[in-house]
Structure formats: structure tokens, C-alpha cells
Short mmCIF file of C-alpha atoms in Angstrom, two decimals:
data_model
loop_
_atom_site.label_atom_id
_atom_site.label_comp_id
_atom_site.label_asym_id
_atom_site.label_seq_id
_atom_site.Cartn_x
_atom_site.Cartn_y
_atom_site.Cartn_z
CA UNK A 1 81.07 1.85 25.04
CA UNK A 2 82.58 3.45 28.35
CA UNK A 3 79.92 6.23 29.24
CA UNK A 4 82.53 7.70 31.80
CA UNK A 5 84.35 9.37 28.50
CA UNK A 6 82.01 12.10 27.50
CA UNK A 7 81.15 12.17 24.27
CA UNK A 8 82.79 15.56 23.91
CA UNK A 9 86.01 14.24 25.35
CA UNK A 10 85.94 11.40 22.60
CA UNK A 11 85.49 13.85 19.91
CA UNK A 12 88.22 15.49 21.29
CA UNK A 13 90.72 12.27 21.10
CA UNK A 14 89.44 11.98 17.43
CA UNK A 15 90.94 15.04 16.49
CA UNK A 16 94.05 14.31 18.50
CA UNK A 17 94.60 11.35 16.53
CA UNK A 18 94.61 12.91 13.62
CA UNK A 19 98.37 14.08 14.12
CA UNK A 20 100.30 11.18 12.80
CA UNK A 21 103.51 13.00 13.77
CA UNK A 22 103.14 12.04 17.23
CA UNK A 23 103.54 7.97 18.83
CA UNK A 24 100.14 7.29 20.08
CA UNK A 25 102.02 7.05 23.55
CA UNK A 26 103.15 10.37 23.25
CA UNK A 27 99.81 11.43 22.84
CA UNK A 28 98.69 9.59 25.95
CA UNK A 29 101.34 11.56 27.33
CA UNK A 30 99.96 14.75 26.90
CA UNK A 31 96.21 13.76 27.54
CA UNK A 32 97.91 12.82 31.29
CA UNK A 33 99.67 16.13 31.46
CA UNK A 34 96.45 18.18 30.56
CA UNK A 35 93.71 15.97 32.61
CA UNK A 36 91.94 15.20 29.10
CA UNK A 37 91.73 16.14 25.14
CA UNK A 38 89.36 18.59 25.27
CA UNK A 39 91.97 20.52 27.45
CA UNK A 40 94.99 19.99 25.41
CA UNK A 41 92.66 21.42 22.73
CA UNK A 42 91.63 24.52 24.85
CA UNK A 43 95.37 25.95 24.40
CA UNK A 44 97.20 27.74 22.18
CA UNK A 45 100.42 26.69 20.56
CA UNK A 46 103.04 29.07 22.76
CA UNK A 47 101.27 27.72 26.32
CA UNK A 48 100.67 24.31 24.71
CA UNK A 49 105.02 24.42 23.38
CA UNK A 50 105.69 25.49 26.99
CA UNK A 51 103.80 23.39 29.08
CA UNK A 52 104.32 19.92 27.25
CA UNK A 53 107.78 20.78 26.60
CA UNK A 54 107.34 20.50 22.99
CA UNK A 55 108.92 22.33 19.90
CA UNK A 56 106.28 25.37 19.48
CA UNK A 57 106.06 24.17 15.44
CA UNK A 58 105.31 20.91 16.66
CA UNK A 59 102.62 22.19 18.96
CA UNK A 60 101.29 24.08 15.97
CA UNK A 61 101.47 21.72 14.00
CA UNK A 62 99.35 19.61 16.13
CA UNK A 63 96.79 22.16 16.51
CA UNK A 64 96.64 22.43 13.24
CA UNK A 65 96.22 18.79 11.80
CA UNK A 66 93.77 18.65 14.99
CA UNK A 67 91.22 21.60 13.94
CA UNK A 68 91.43 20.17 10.20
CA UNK A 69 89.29 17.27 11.59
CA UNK A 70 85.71 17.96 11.70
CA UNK A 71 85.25 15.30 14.80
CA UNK A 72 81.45 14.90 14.72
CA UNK A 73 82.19 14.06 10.86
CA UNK A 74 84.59 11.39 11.62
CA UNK A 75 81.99 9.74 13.92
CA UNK A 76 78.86 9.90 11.73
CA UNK A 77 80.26 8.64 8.16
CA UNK A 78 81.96 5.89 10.30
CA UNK A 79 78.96 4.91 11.47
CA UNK A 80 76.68 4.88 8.38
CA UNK A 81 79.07 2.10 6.86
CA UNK A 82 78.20 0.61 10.39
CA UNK A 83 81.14 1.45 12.15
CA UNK A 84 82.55 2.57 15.53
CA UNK A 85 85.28 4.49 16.85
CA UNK A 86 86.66 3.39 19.93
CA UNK A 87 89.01 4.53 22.68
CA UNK A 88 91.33 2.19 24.77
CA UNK A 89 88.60 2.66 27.82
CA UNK A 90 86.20 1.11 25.75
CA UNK A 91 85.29 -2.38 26.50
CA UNK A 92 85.39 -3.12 22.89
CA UNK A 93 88.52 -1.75 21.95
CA UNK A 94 90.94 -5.49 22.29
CA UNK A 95 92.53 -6.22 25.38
CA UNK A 96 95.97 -6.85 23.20
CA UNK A 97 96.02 -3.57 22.04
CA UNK A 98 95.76 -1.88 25.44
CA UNK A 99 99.00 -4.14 26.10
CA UNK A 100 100.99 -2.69 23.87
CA UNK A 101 103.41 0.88 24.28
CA UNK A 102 101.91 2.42 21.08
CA UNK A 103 98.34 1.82 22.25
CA UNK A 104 96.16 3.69 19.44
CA UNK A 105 94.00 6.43 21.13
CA UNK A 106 91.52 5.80 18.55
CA UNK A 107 90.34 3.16 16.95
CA UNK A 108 88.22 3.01 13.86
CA UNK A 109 86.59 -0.48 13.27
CA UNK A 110 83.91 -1.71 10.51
CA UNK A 111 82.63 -4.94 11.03
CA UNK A 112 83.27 -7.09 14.06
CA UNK A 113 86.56 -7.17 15.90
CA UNK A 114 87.80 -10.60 17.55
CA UNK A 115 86.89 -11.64 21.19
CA UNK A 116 89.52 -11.28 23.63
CA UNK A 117 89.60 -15.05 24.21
CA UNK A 118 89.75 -15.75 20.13
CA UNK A 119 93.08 -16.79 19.28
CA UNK A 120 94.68 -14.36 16.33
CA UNK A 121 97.59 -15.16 14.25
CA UNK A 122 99.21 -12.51 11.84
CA UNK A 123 100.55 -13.53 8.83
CA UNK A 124 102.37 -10.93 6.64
CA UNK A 125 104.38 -10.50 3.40
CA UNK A 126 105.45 -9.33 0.27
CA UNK A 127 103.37 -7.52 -2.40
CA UNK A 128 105.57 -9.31 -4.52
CA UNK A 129 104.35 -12.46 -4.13
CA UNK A 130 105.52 -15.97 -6.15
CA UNK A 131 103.65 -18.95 -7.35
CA UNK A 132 104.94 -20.46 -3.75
CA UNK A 133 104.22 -17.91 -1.91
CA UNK A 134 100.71 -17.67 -3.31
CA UNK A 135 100.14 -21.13 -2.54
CA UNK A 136 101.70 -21.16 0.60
CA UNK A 137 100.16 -18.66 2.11
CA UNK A 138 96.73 -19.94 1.04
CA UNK A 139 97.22 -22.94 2.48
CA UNK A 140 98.23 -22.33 5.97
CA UNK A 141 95.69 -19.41 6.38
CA UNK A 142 93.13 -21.61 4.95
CA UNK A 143 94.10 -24.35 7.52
CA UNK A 144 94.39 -21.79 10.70
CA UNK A 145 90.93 -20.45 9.57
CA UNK A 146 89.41 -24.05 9.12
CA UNK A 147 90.92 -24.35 12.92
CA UNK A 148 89.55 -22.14 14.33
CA UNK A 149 91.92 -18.96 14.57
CA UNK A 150 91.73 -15.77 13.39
CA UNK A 151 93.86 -14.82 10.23
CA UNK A 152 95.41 -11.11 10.70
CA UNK A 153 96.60 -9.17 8.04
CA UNK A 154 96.64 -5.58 5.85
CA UNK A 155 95.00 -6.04 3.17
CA UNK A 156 97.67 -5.11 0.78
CA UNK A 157 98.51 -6.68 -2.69
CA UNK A 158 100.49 -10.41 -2.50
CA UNK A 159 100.66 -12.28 0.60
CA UNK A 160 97.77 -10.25 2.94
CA UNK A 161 95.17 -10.61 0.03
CA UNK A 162 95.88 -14.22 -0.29
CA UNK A 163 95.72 -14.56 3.36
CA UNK A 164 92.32 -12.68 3.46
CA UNK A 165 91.03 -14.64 0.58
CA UNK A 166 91.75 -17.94 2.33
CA UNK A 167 89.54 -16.57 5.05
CA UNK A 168 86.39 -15.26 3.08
CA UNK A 169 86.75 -19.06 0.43
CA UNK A 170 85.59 -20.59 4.05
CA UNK A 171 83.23 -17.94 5.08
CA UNK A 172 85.01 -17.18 8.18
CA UNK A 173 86.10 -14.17 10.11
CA UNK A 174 89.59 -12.31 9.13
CA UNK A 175 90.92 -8.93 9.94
CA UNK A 176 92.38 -6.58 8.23
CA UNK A 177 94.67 -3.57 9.42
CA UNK A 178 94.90 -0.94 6.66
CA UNK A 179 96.88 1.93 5.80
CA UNK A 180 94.54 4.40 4.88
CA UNK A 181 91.07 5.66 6.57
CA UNK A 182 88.09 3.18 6.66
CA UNK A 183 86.39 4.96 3.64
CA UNK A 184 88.92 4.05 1.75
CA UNK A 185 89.90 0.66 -0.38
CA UNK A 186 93.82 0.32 -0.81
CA UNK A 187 94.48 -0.96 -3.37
CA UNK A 188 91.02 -0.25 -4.86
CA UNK A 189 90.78 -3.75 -6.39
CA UNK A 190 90.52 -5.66 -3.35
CA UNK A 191 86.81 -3.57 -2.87
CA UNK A 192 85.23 -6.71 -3.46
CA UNK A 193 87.44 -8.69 -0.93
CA UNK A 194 86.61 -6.02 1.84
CA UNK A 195 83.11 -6.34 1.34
CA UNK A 196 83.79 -10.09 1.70
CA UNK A 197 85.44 -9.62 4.80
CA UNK A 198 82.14 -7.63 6.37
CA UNK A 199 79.90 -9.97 5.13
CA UNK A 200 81.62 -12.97 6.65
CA UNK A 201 81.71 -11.38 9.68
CA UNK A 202 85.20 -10.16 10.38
CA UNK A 203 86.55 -6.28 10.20
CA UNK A 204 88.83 -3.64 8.76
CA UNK A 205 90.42 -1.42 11.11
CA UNK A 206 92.45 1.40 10.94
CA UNK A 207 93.66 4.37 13.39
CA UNK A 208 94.03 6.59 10.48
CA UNK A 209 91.25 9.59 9.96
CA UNK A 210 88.33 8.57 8.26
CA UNK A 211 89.09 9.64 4.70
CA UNK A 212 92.83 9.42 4.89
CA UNK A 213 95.03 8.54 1.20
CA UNK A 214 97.37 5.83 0.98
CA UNK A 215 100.97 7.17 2.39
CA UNK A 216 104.10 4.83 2.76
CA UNK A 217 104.21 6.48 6.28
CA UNK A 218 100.83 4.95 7.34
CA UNK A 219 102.34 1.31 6.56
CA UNK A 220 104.72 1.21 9.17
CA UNK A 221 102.20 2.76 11.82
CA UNK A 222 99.21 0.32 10.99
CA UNK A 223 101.86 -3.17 11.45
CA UNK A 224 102.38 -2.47 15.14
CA UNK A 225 98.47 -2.68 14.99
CA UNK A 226 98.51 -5.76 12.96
CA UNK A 227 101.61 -7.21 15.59
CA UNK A 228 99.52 -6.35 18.67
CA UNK A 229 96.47 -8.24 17.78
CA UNK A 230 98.35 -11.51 17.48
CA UNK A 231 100.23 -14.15 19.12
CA UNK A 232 101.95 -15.26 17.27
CA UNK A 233 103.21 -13.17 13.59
CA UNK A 234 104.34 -15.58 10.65
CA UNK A 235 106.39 -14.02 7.78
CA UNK A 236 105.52 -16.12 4.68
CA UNK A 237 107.31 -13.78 2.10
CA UNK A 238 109.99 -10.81 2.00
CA UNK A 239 112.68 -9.42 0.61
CA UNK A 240 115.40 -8.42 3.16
CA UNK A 241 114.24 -4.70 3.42
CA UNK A 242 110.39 -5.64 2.98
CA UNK A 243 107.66 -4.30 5.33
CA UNK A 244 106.68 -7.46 6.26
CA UNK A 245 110.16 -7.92 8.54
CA UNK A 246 109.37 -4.28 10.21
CA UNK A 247 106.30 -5.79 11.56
CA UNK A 248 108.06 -8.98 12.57
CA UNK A 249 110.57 -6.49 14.47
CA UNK A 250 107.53 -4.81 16.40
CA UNK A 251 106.20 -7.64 17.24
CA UNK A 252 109.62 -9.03 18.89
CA UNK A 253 109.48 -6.31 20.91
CA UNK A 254 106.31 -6.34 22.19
CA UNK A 255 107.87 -9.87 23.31
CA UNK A 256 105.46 -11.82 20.76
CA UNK A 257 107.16 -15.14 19.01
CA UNK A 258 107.74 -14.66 15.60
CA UNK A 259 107.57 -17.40 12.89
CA UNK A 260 109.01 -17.76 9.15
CA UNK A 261 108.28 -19.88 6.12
CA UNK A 262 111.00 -20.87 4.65
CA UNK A 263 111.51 -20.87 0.99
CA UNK A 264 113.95 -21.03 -1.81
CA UNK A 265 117.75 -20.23 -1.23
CA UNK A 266 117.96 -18.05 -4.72
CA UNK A 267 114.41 -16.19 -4.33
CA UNK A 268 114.72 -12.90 -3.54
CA UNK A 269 111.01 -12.73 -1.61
CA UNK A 270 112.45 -15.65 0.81
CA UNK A 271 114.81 -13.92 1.80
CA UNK A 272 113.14 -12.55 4.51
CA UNK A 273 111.92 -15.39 6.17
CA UNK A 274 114.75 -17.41 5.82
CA UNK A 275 116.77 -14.37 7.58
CA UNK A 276 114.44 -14.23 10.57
CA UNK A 277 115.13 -18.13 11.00
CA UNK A 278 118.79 -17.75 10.77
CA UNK A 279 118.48 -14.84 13.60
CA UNK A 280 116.08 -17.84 15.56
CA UNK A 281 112.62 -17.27 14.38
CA UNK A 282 110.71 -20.57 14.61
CA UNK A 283 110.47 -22.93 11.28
CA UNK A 284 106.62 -23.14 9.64
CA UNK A 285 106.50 -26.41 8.02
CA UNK A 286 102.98 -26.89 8.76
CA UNK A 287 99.62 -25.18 10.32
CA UNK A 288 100.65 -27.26 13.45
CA UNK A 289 103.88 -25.11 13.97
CA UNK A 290 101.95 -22.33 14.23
CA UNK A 291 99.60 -23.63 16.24
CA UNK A 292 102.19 -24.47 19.11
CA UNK A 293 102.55 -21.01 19.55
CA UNK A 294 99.49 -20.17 20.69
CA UNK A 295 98.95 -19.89 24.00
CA UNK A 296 97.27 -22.03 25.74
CA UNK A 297 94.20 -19.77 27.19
CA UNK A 298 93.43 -19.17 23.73
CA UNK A 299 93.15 -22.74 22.37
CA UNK A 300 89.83 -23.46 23.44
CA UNK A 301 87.50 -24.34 20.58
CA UNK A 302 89.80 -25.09 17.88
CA UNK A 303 90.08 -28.17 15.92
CA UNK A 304 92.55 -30.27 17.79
CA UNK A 305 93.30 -32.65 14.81
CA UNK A 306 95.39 -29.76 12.88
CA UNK A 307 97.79 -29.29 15.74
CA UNK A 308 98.72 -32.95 13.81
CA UNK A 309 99.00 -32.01 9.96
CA UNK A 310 102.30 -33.28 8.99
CA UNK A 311 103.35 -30.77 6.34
CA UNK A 312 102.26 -27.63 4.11
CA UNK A 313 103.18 -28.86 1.05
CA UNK A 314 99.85 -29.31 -1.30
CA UNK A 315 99.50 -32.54 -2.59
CA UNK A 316 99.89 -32.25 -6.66
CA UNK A 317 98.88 -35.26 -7.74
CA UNK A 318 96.26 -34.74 -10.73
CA UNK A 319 93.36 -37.27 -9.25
CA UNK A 320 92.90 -34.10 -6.76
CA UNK A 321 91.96 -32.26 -9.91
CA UNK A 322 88.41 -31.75 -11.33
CA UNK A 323 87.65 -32.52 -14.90
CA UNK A 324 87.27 -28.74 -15.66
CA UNK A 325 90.67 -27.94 -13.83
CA UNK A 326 92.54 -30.99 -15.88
CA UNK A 327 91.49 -29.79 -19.02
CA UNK A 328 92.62 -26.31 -18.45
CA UNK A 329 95.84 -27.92 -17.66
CA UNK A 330 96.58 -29.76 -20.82
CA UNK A 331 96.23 -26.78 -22.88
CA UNK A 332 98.73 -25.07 -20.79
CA UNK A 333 100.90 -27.91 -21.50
CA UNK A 334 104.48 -27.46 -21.31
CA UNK A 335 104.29 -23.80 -22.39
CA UNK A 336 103.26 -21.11 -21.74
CA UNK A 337 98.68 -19.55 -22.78
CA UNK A 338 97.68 -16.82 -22.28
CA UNK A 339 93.96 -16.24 -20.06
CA UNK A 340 91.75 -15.60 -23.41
CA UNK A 341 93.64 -19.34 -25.05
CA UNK A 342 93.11 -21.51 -22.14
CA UNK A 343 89.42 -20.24 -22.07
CA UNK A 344 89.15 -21.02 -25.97
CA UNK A 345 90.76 -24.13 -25.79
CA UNK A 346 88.12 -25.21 -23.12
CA UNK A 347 85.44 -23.85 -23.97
CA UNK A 348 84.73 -21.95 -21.23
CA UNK A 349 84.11 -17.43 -21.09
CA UNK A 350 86.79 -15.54 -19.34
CA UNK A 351 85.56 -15.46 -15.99
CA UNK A 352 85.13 -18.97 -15.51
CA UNK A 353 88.65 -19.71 -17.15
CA UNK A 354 90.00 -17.33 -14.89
CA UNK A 355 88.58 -19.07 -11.74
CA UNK A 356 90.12 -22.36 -12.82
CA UNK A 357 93.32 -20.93 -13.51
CA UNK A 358 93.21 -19.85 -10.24
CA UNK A 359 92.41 -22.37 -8.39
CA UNK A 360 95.01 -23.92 -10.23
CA UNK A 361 97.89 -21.66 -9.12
CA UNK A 362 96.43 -22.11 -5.28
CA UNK A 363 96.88 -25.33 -5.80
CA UNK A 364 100.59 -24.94 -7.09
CA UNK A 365 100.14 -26.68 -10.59
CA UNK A 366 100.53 -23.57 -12.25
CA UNK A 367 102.70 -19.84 -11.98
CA UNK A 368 101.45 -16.87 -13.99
CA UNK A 369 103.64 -14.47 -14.94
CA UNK A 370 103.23 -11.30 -17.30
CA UNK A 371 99.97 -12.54 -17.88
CA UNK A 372 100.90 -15.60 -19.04
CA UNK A 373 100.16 -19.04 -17.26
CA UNK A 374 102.86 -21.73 -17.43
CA UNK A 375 103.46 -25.23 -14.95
CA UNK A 376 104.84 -24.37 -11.41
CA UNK A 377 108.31 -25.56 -11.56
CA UNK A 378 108.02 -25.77 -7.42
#
């Protein structure tokens, strides 16, 4: 860490950050105008209103949220779940980030953020995810992780989890960008794929206070985050209005390239992509359109043969399958079992049933829905 920022002065910044009311370049703003945090923090609203030219509820406001923040708090539980907190003039806080308008003037980070040299690729999407989707998504994360790259995403329900998952299934590094503090799980049952993501070495980062809820305000905030730390973003899911096509908008503005998957003319969660590809995003088809748009600085050390795959689409053909996966297959049959029937019919508990159902759906043989498995009709 940068021992030219005291350690009061990046207490200070902690509490700053903790109004979310303010564009983290605003913020910057006023740390210029002042000469540092601790400053800005030294005044009272009326001279704080009058000097930064801002509304004098807004400067309370700010004091407020600020003073709510018990700084030295912050730093210390961060740290016992082996955390930092870091401020752009760290030389650990990433190089992309800095680049970026919206810089975060505070960083939390558990685990182990990226190199500067590693190449990162976002991929974001629906909560809403479909049996394509879901296998989609597996598939070309588990290929850009298998490369070599970096796999970038929030950790929310549908696509990011899937994408995360691919990650942690090869023990490799992923990041996650979440919408809530870093004592926090959101949603709570993907505890189990956060501790994943630690162990395997990769890390969960957030600008929010330590402790902070879930808020549909934070999502937003967090994808400029998730947008800055890649090159390029790929959309694999979305409805029209979904957050996934807000962070594709950041990210086209912070003059990244931005990639789609394209899917199904009458789904709903395509939508999105196929949108963004009308309006010129660039066509995923395979890992190795992705992998074009890295640049070129960052290529070093990845596996050259999957800038060759020829296509996405999982091979189905049942020889692929193992015994265990074929027989949970035929007593799906052509209708429709439930978790508890295919694990009777096999022989097998529910946990284990559950994995090859699973691993069934990755593999696109299979769509559950309302509990109830059936064959993939894509």
C-alpha cells in the first residue's frame, strides 16, 4: 500500500465513500477542492454547502452518512476475513479502474484481485436465466477460464453464478463485483460459491460499506466496476430493460468493445443480446470471438489453440455421457420427473441425483423448470 496516504487520511476516504449519493468523481472532486478527506470532514455543512457549491441538504447529508461509518471498523472486520481496502494511489488497487471517470475512492477486496497484465473478460446477464443460457454461459466461461483469462462477473442469480461456477469447476481464479458490502452474501445461497471463489484464488469486491444490504441502487453502481475491469464485456442473456445491457452501456462509454450471444428470436432473455448486435455489438459464436478482442498486451500466456474453437454449441451426442448420467436420462424420458423420481429410479440419494441432473442441464440434454426436469428442446 501507498505509505504517502496517511492512515488517517484513508480512514477519512472510507467514510467519504460511504455516501452513495455522490459519483465517485464527484467525490474526487471535492477531496481536490479541500487538499484531502480529513479536511472535507473538518467542516460543517453551511461552510462545506458554500464552499463546494453544493445544496446545504446534500452537504448534510454527506456529513451525515459519513459520521455513521465507524472508519477504523470498516478496516478491521475487512481484514479479519483477510481483506483490504484500497485507494486509487494504491499500487494494488487495478490500473483499469484508475482509467475510468467513476474511479471508486475505495475499494474493498477479499481474496486476490487480477494482475494488471491478466487479461479480464466480463460476462453478464439475466437472473432469469434458460436452459441455453445456462449452458451457454457455462461453456464459454469454462473455455475463457481453461484459456487463460479471467471471468468477471456479480455474483447474482442466472448468468453471473453460472459464469462463476464455470470458474471454481476448474479451480481457477474469477471475480466477482457485488452489490452489497463484503460481509455480506447476495443472494445468500451462493455462500458456498463465494467461499469457492477465495479458495481458488480469485476475489469479491465491492465499493459498498462493509456491512451494506442488498439495494437495487447498488446494482447499477457496482457494473461500471464490473465494465472497468474488462476488455472486453459479453452479454449472454437479457431482456430489453435488463441490468445486464446498463453495464454493456457503461462499458461503451468507457470506449470498451462490447460482445453479445445471440439466441432465440421468440425468447424474451435474448432479447438483449440480439439488440446490442443489431445496434453493432460483435457476434459470440465461440470462445475464439471473444478472444479477438483482447488486446494484444494482454494475450501473453493463454492457450493459443482456443483462439481456434470453431463453435459454442456443446456436442449432445449421448457417447459423451457417463453411465450414471445416461441412466438418469432414460427415466426422464420424454416427460417430464421430478428431482426425488429420477433419484429413485436410479438408485442414487438426492444429492448425487441432483449433481447428475446438473451436469446434465450444463450439458444442454436437459431444462428444469418448476422443479421439474424435462429434455432440452434446444
Amino acid at each position: 500500500m501507498n505509505e504517502n496516504i496517511s492512515a488517517a487520511e484513508r480512514l477519512a476516504r472510507i467514510q467519504l465513500n460511504a455516501f452513495l449519493y455522490f459519483r465517485a468523481d464527484w467525490l474526487e472532486r471535492l477531496i481536490q477542492i479541500f487538499g484531502s478527506a480529513q479536511e472535507i470532514l473538518r467542516q460543517d455543512a453551511p461552510t462545506l454547502a458554500r464552499e463546494a457549491n453544493l445544496n446545504p441538504d446534500t452537504a448534510a447529508h454527506l456529513l451525515r452518512d459519513a459520521f455513521a461509518v465507524n472508519p477504523q471498523e470498516e478496516w478491521d472486520k475487512t481484514a479479519a476475513l483477510g481483506g483490504h481496502i484500497y485507494v486509487p494511489e494504491d499500487e494494488e488497487y487495478p490500473q483499469s479502474l484508475r482509467n475510468i471517470k467513476e474511479a471508486p475512492i475505495a475499494l474493498y477486496v477479499l481474496g486476490k484481485l487480477p494482475a494488471d497484465k491478466q487479461a479480464c473478460v466480463a460476462m453478464v446477464g439475466t437472473r432469469k436465466i434458460t436452459p441455453y443460457g445456462r449452458r451457454v454461459a457455462h461453456k464459454l466461461a469454462g473455455d475463457l477460464t481453461a484459456c487463460g483469462v479471467t471471468v468477471v462477473s456479480g455474483l447474482a442469480r442466472g448468468i453471473d453464478s453460472e459464469c462463476h461456477a464455470a470458474a471454481v469447476r476448474l479451480k481457477k481464479p474469477t471475480v466477482a463485483v457485488i452489490g452489497t458490502g463484503v460481509g455480506r452474501c447476495y443472494p445468500p445461497e451462493n455462500r458456498a460459491l463465494a467461499r469457492a471463489i477465495l479458495e481458488y484464488g480469485g476475489a469479491i469486491v465491492s465499493e459498498l460499506p462493509f456491512n451494506k444490504p442488498p439495494n437495487a441502487f447498488h446494482f447499477p453502481r457496482r457494473n461500471r466496476i464490473i465494465a472497468g475491469l474488462s476488455q472486453p464485456v459479453v452479454v449472454a442473456e437479457g431482456e430489453i430493460k435488463s441490468g445486464a445491457l446498463i453495464t454493456a452501456k457503461l462499458a461503451l462509454e468507457m470506449g470498451k468493445d462490447v460482445l453479445a450471444v445471440p439466441g432465440p428470436i421468440d425468447s424474451p432473455q435474448s432479447a438483449g443480446p440480439n439488440s446490442l448486435i443489431k445496434d453493432g455489438a460483435g457476434v459470440v459464436t465461440s470462445v475464439a470471438d471473444i478472444l479477438d478482442y483482447i488486446p494484444q498486451q494482454l494475450r501473453f500466456g493463454l492457450d493459443a489453440r482456443y483462439f481456434e474453437t470453431p463453435s459454442v454449441t456443446p456436442n449432445k451426442e449421448q457417447d459423451n455421457l457417463s453411465p450414471r448420467e445416461r441412466e438418469a436420462l432414460a427415466a426422464v424420458g420424454d416427460g417430464q420427473a421430478s428431482l426425488d423420481q429420477v433419484a429413485e429410479a436410479i438408485g442414487a440419494d438426492v444429492p448425487e441425483a441432483a449433481g447428475i441432473l446438473f451436469e446434465l442441464e450444463v450439458k444442454g440434454f436437459l431444462a428444469c423448470e418448476n422443479g421439474l426436469y424435462s429434455k432440452s428442446k434446444f
